[in-house]
């Protein structure tokens, strides 16, 4: 099979490539194509990937290219992991909202909205080209944030797509040592929307061990998500780290306004160091520094998902898919993040009990925002953009919304040709 990675200049890529190669017995990759529009990053990252593959005895072909058509032609799986605007745009996402008194984060709230506006049209252009050139029945696996919004846009546009996030596998890897078992024995029953999920059960040999975990390791779990242990016990669930932006909003905003170094600055520094390491022709393994980059276990989650799509092994993965009738109270066409059995025909969500009111209310708000965010990204309507931010529970006030939309569009003007009217216009 042929796998194409779009956005392969990412510092995650060598680990992803290594994982795909390790699955050689079940995932016979004959051609792996790494595409990126940044020639320097493509060569540096691709060089390390090649050395890692050679060390593992990979017998397929590795192709590095800046030609998207070359990457997509005949591909069975297209994995998209792009960052439109790079770390500079991320810094804008994390800082522009602060001037309006709102949290700055690259996937959540106003910052996530800015990223969605830049990203959705670009991903759809890639997917539409893949529809013309990729192999019949090919899959798009999206790891590009904001995953839920991007996946909704892909599915709305008729693509065979699945979204993937690393939060669930992160919980799996954190909880397994607490239980003294191998991670593969756990099924983390994480439900909600991308970056708005709760672990409501942890299945070990068909037994829910979450109550045991909360009782014996509540402090560790609370520290992991940076929220109070009492909150976890009262919810009877473990929120993802991203719920901190909701449950500790004022605390987080105060931290950000105090002049704390934006995460984008830290990550940019880590990436510079990593790329310098990757350029060393003697390096043929993943540097320990990569663990500080974020996105832990992403490559393993991606490898496992691609393997299930290719082999039809019906393994359970936490993925972003259409809701259908999975979560009561949400629309059928909403995109939810839930455990699903994955095979050659795609993902079949596992049955879920209804969300508790305190979870459903928040999820419904954000699902409405995501629907509007896709519409704004595709139409370039400032009116819809303002409606989207009014619907988001982290914003929801006219004063900040009016200023935020103008500031976000001004900061990202180069990447937002659809929003062509002058700042301050009211179409």
XYZ file of C-alpha atoms in Angstrom:
427
model
C 0.000 0.000 0.000
C 0.977 3.628 -0.433
C 0.781 6.100 2.431
C 1.127 9.851 1.936
C 1.914 12.190 4.833
C 0.981 15.811 4.065
C 2.776 18.205 6.378
C 5.682 15.820 6.820
C 8.031 18.619 7.841
C 6.519 18.231 11.310
C 8.991 17.186 13.992
C 6.576 14.332 14.832
C 7.146 12.681 11.461
C 10.204 10.495 12.135
C 8.392 8.727 14.975
C 5.323 8.251 12.780
C 7.418 6.820 9.977
C 9.199 4.492 12.380
C 5.865 3.238 13.731
C 4.514 2.514 10.264
C 7.646 0.546 9.464
C 7.432 -1.486 12.689
C 3.944 -2.643 11.654
C 5.426 -4.149 8.490
C 4.056 -7.629 9.150
C 0.454 -6.366 9.213
C 0.853 -3.158 7.205
C 2.806 -3.845 4.013
C 3.805 -0.313 3.009
C 5.380 -0.387 -0.416
C 5.665 3.387 -0.783
C 5.785 6.096 1.854
C 5.658 9.658 0.575
C 6.531 12.611 2.783
C 5.175 15.893 1.448
C 5.847 19.385 2.747
C 5.925 22.812 1.138
C 8.955 23.804 3.245
C 11.890 22.289 1.360
C 14.409 22.711 4.176
C 12.238 21.064 6.815
C 11.236 18.350 4.364
C 14.837 17.389 3.712
C 15.941 17.544 7.357
C 12.984 15.604 8.748
C 12.923 13.239 5.787
C 16.620 12.572 6.194
C 16.162 11.374 9.771
C 13.110 9.365 8.751
C 15.174 7.639 6.072
C 17.932 6.747 8.533
C 15.404 5.360 10.999
C 13.756 3.273 8.288
C 17.102 1.921 7.107
C 17.935 0.946 10.672
C 14.651 -0.980 10.874
C 15.211 -2.728 7.553
C 12.302 -1.078 5.726
C 12.152 -2.574 2.220
C 9.664 -0.144 0.667
C 10.447 3.150 -1.032
C 10.621 6.493 0.759
C 9.869 9.579 -1.333
C 10.347 13.202 -0.254
C 8.481 15.737 -2.355
C 7.030 19.219 -2.480
C 4.684 18.138 -5.295
C 1.268 17.459 -3.768
C 0.006 15.565 -6.801
C 3.020 13.236 -6.647
C 2.276 12.568 -2.983
C -1.439 11.911 -3.441
C -1.447 9.913 -6.659
C -2.502 6.333 -5.916
C -2.326 6.783 -2.130
C -4.373 4.374 -0.021
C -4.125 6.535 3.094
C -3.518 10.287 3.250
C -2.499 11.528 6.676
C -2.849 15.303 7.040
C -0.865 17.041 9.787
C -0.398 20.604 8.585
C -0.058 23.873 10.496
C -1.124 26.771 8.291
C 1.039 29.776 9.155
C 3.452 27.778 11.309
C 4.376 28.671 14.878
C 4.044 32.389 14.108
C 0.322 31.915 13.502
C 0.073 29.821 16.652
C 1.598 32.680 18.626
C -1.105 34.942 17.214
C -3.787 32.448 18.287
C -2.399 32.449 21.813
C -1.953 36.209 22.214
C -4.540 38.109 20.155
C -7.509 36.974 22.307
C -5.809 38.264 25.468
C -6.254 41.857 24.318
C -10.008 41.260 24.420
C -9.919 39.593 27.846
C -10.286 36.062 26.446
C -8.144 32.967 26.875
C -5.550 32.439 24.140
C -5.158 28.788 23.093
C -4.423 27.293 19.711
C -7.362 24.860 19.502
C -9.910 26.128 22.027
C -11.926 29.339 22.136
C -10.981 32.363 20.052
C -7.496 31.093 19.205
C -8.886 27.788 17.999
C -11.378 29.718 15.896
C -8.585 31.686 14.233
C -6.799 28.445 13.469
C -9.970 26.899 12.055
C -10.507 29.827 9.687
C -6.979 29.410 8.289
C -6.990 25.635 8.187
C -10.344 24.382 6.919
C -10.048 25.758 3.350
C -6.487 24.459 2.961
C -7.336 20.957 4.195
C -10.352 20.825 1.899
C -8.195 21.800 -1.079
C -5.856 18.908 -0.251
C -8.753 16.498 0.221
C -10.406 17.502 -3.042
C -7.174 16.881 -4.885
C -6.879 13.517 -3.134
C -10.386 12.653 -4.319
C -9.146 13.068 -7.885
C -5.762 11.355 -7.528
C -5.730 8.905 -4.599
C -6.622 5.230 -4.886
C -10.309 4.253 -4.973
C -11.602 3.802 -1.424
C -8.692 5.740 0.074
C -8.887 7.207 3.577
C -8.013 10.632 4.921
C -6.785 10.563 8.511
C -6.762 14.047 9.984
C -4.506 15.004 12.859
C -4.640 18.682 11.927
C -6.127 20.832 14.689
C -8.788 21.775 15.490
C -9.505 18.129 14.666
C -13.250 18.159 15.326
C -13.894 21.187 13.137
C -11.581 19.993 10.357
C -13.144 16.525 10.382
C -16.639 18.028 10.221
C -15.583 20.068 7.186
C -14.131 16.983 5.501
C -17.223 14.879 6.121
C -19.565 17.694 5.070
C -17.601 17.837 1.807
C -18.140 14.117 1.227
C -14.694 12.738 2.005
C -13.879 9.357 3.519
C -12.246 10.799 6.599
C -11.572 10.079 10.250
C -10.181 12.488 12.829
C -7.564 11.456 15.354
C -6.349 13.000 18.615
C -3.703 11.807 21.071
C -5.583 12.610 24.303
C -7.122 9.141 24.699
C -3.885 7.260 24.114
C -2.230 9.639 26.557
C -4.735 8.610 29.235
C -4.231 4.972 28.307
C -0.477 5.280 28.786
C -0.862 7.164 32.075
C -3.453 4.813 33.576
C -1.901 1.475 32.635
C 1.054 1.793 35.078
C -1.366 2.788 37.851
C -3.142 -0.523 37.266
C 0.031 -2.512 36.660
C -1.116 -3.731 33.236
C -0.035 -3.357 29.635
C -1.680 -0.369 27.905
C -3.083 -2.573 25.150
C -5.402 -4.232 27.684
C -7.263 -0.988 28.387
C -10.124 0.627 26.506
C -10.443 4.276 27.517
C -14.102 5.194 27.132
C -13.581 8.862 26.327
C -16.590 10.760 24.987
C -17.542 14.274 23.896
C -16.081 16.525 21.216
C -12.449 16.877 20.241
C -10.594 18.628 23.086
C -13.847 18.586 25.080
C -13.986 15.014 26.369
C -14.417 13.097 29.587
C -13.239 9.582 30.435
C -16.402 8.016 31.876
C -15.115 4.439 32.025
C -11.862 2.517 31.695
C -12.416 -1.063 30.613
C -9.996 -3.789 31.673
C -11.078 -7.296 30.656
C -14.696 -6.065 30.359
C -14.667 -4.521 33.857
C -14.882 -0.772 34.458
C -11.904 0.087 36.672
C -12.365 3.875 36.647
C -13.850 3.904 40.177
C -10.751 2.015 41.376
C -8.489 4.502 39.620
C -10.283 7.499 41.091
C -10.125 5.970 44.556
C -6.490 4.889 44.532
C -4.941 7.395 42.108
C -7.247 10.407 42.235
C -4.440 12.785 43.145
C -2.303 11.620 40.211
C -5.182 11.930 37.762
C -6.079 15.375 39.083
C -2.481 16.491 38.687
C -2.419 15.082 35.156
C -5.318 17.303 34.050
C -4.491 20.186 36.414
C -7.906 20.190 38.041
C -9.032 19.510 41.629
C -9.493 15.904 42.703
C -12.893 16.742 44.165
C -14.111 17.846 40.725
C -13.155 14.464 39.243
C -15.000 12.632 42.006
C -18.132 14.744 41.715
C -18.206 14.307 37.925
C -17.419 10.612 38.252
C -15.191 11.122 35.235
C -11.761 12.399 34.257
C -11.923 15.519 32.073
C -9.322 16.025 29.394
C -6.686 18.636 30.092
C -8.507 21.002 27.741
C -11.455 21.220 30.140
C -9.172 23.289 32.370
C -9.887 26.231 30.064
C -13.561 25.902 31.038
C -13.454 24.673 34.638
C -10.616 27.010 35.694
C -11.223 29.807 33.200
C -10.398 32.772 35.430
C -7.281 31.114 36.815
C -5.964 30.282 33.342
C -6.735 33.757 32.002
C -4.948 35.353 34.973
C -1.895 33.185 34.293
C -1.844 34.231 30.657
C -2.348 37.910 31.401
C 0.454 37.829 33.984
C 3.017 37.645 31.182
C 3.672 33.905 31.198
C 5.650 32.735 28.168
C 3.189 31.580 25.483
C 3.368 27.891 24.690
C 4.004 28.807 21.037
C 7.308 30.435 21.994
C 8.380 27.377 23.970
C 7.405 24.987 21.187
C 9.193 27.072 18.540
C 12.380 26.831 20.594
C 11.999 23.063 20.994
C 11.410 22.687 17.265
C 14.579 24.633 16.429
C 16.597 22.335 18.687
C 14.962 19.238 17.261
C 15.596 20.244 13.667
C 19.257 20.899 14.499
C 19.448 17.401 15.975
C 17.613 15.861 13.018
C 20.167 17.388 10.653
C 22.962 15.352 12.272
C 23.678 12.501 9.822
C 24.730 10.305 12.736
C 21.289 10.490 14.380
C 19.057 7.508 13.577
C 16.650 7.455 16.523
C 14.092 9.708 18.196
C 15.704 12.288 20.516
C 14.378 12.438 24.082
C 13.644 16.145 23.533
C 10.719 15.208 21.286
C 8.755 14.216 24.394
C 8.664 17.891 25.405
C 7.134 18.911 22.077
C 3.628 17.774 23.034
C 1.447 15.353 21.109
C 2.719 12.371 23.092
C 2.018 8.953 21.524
C 0.471 10.564 18.447
C 2.551 8.455 16.089
C 1.508 5.256 17.806
C -2.166 6.229 17.720
C -1.872 7.054 14.022
C -0.063 3.824 13.222
C -2.649 1.725 15.043
C -5.532 3.496 13.310
C -4.027 3.138 9.840
C -3.392 -0.552 10.532
C -7.050 -1.099 11.457
C -8.265 0.720 8.350
C -5.982 -1.394 6.182
C -6.485 -4.799 7.814
C -10.035 -4.586 9.132
C -8.961 -5.896 12.541
C -11.942 -4.205 14.302
C -9.748 -2.834 17.072
C -11.189 -0.071 19.265
C -9.832 3.443 18.743
C -11.019 6.800 20.070
C -11.693 8.779 16.892
C -13.664 11.739 15.535
C -16.666 10.603 13.502
C -20.276 11.509 12.745
C -22.468 11.261 15.810
C -25.412 9.477 14.221
C -27.354 8.231 17.242
C -24.293 7.771 19.462
C -24.705 10.695 21.873
C -28.301 11.664 22.600
C -28.976 15.389 22.549
C -26.591 16.132 19.671
C -27.443 16.318 15.974
C -26.812 13.276 13.806
C -24.295 15.212 11.698
C -22.279 16.578 14.625
C -18.748 15.202 14.849
C -18.054 13.500 18.164
C -14.963 11.920 19.691
C -15.802 8.447 20.965
C -14.448 4.873 21.045
C -15.217 3.020 17.822
C -14.444 -0.314 16.226
C -12.416 0.398 13.129
C -12.198 -1.762 10.046
C -11.833 -1.434 6.314
C -15.272 0.198 6.074
C -14.457 2.819 8.693
C -15.380 3.443 12.314
C -18.471 2.111 14.064
C -18.953 4.014 17.359
C -19.538 1.902 20.448
C -22.924 2.441 22.123
C -22.888 5.229 24.730
C -25.212 6.032 27.598
C -26.537 9.614 27.520
C -24.268 12.394 28.692
C -25.072 13.789 32.132
C -26.689 17.267 31.973
C -23.541 19.002 33.237
C -21.606 17.482 30.326
C -24.269 17.682 27.632
C -24.894 21.390 28.165
C -21.271 22.262 27.500
C -20.969 19.840 24.582
C -24.091 21.218 22.903
C -22.767 24.770 23.130
C -19.433 23.846 21.568
C -21.041 21.654 18.892
C -23.108 24.663 17.785
C -19.942 26.776 17.687
C -18.141 24.152 15.574
C -20.972 24.082 13.038
C -20.790 27.872 12.705
C -16.990 27.849 12.592
C -16.993 25.611 9.503
C -19.594 27.846 7.871
C -17.547 30.975 8.620
C -14.335 29.417 7.273
C -16.011 28.481 3.998
C -18.098 31.599 3.392
C -15.800 34.333 4.697
C -18.772 35.924 6.439
C -17.909 38.172 9.361
C -21.495 37.905 10.533
C -21.234 34.116 10.809
C -17.821 34.498 12.450
C -19.358 36.692 15.132
C -22.203 34.209 15.622
C -19.673 31.411 16.075
C -17.863 33.238 18.867
C -21.158 34.250 20.488
C -22.007 30.533 20.638
C -18.707 29.592 22.294
C -18.956 29.319 26.091
C -15.462 30.774 26.582
C -16.540 34.019 24.877
C -20.277 34.573 24.363
C -20.391 38.358 24.906
C -20.950 40.908 22.165
C -18.230 43.328 23.282
C -15.322 40.860 23.075
C -16.807 39.150 20.010
C -16.997 42.310 17.919
C -13.387 43.231 18.658
C -12.085 39.648 18.466
C -13.304 38.954 14.966
C -11.649 42.091 13.623
C -8.392 41.405 15.476
C -8.221 37.749 14.421
C -8.918 38.559 10.789
C -6.368 41.361 10.781
C -3.670 39.167 12.352
C -4.309 36.354 9.835
C -5.221 38.450 6.781
C -2.544 36.795 4.614
C -4.139 33.366 5.193
C -7.780 34.433 4.932
C -8.526 35.514 1.341
C -12.237 34.739 1.800
C -12.493 37.572 4.314
C -11.590 40.163 1.742
C -13.619 43.105 3.063
C -11.754 45.766 5.037
C -11.509 45.284 8.800
C -14.553 46.806 10.448
C -16.884 46.084 7.512
C -20.186 44.449 8.391
C -21.276 42.209 5.519
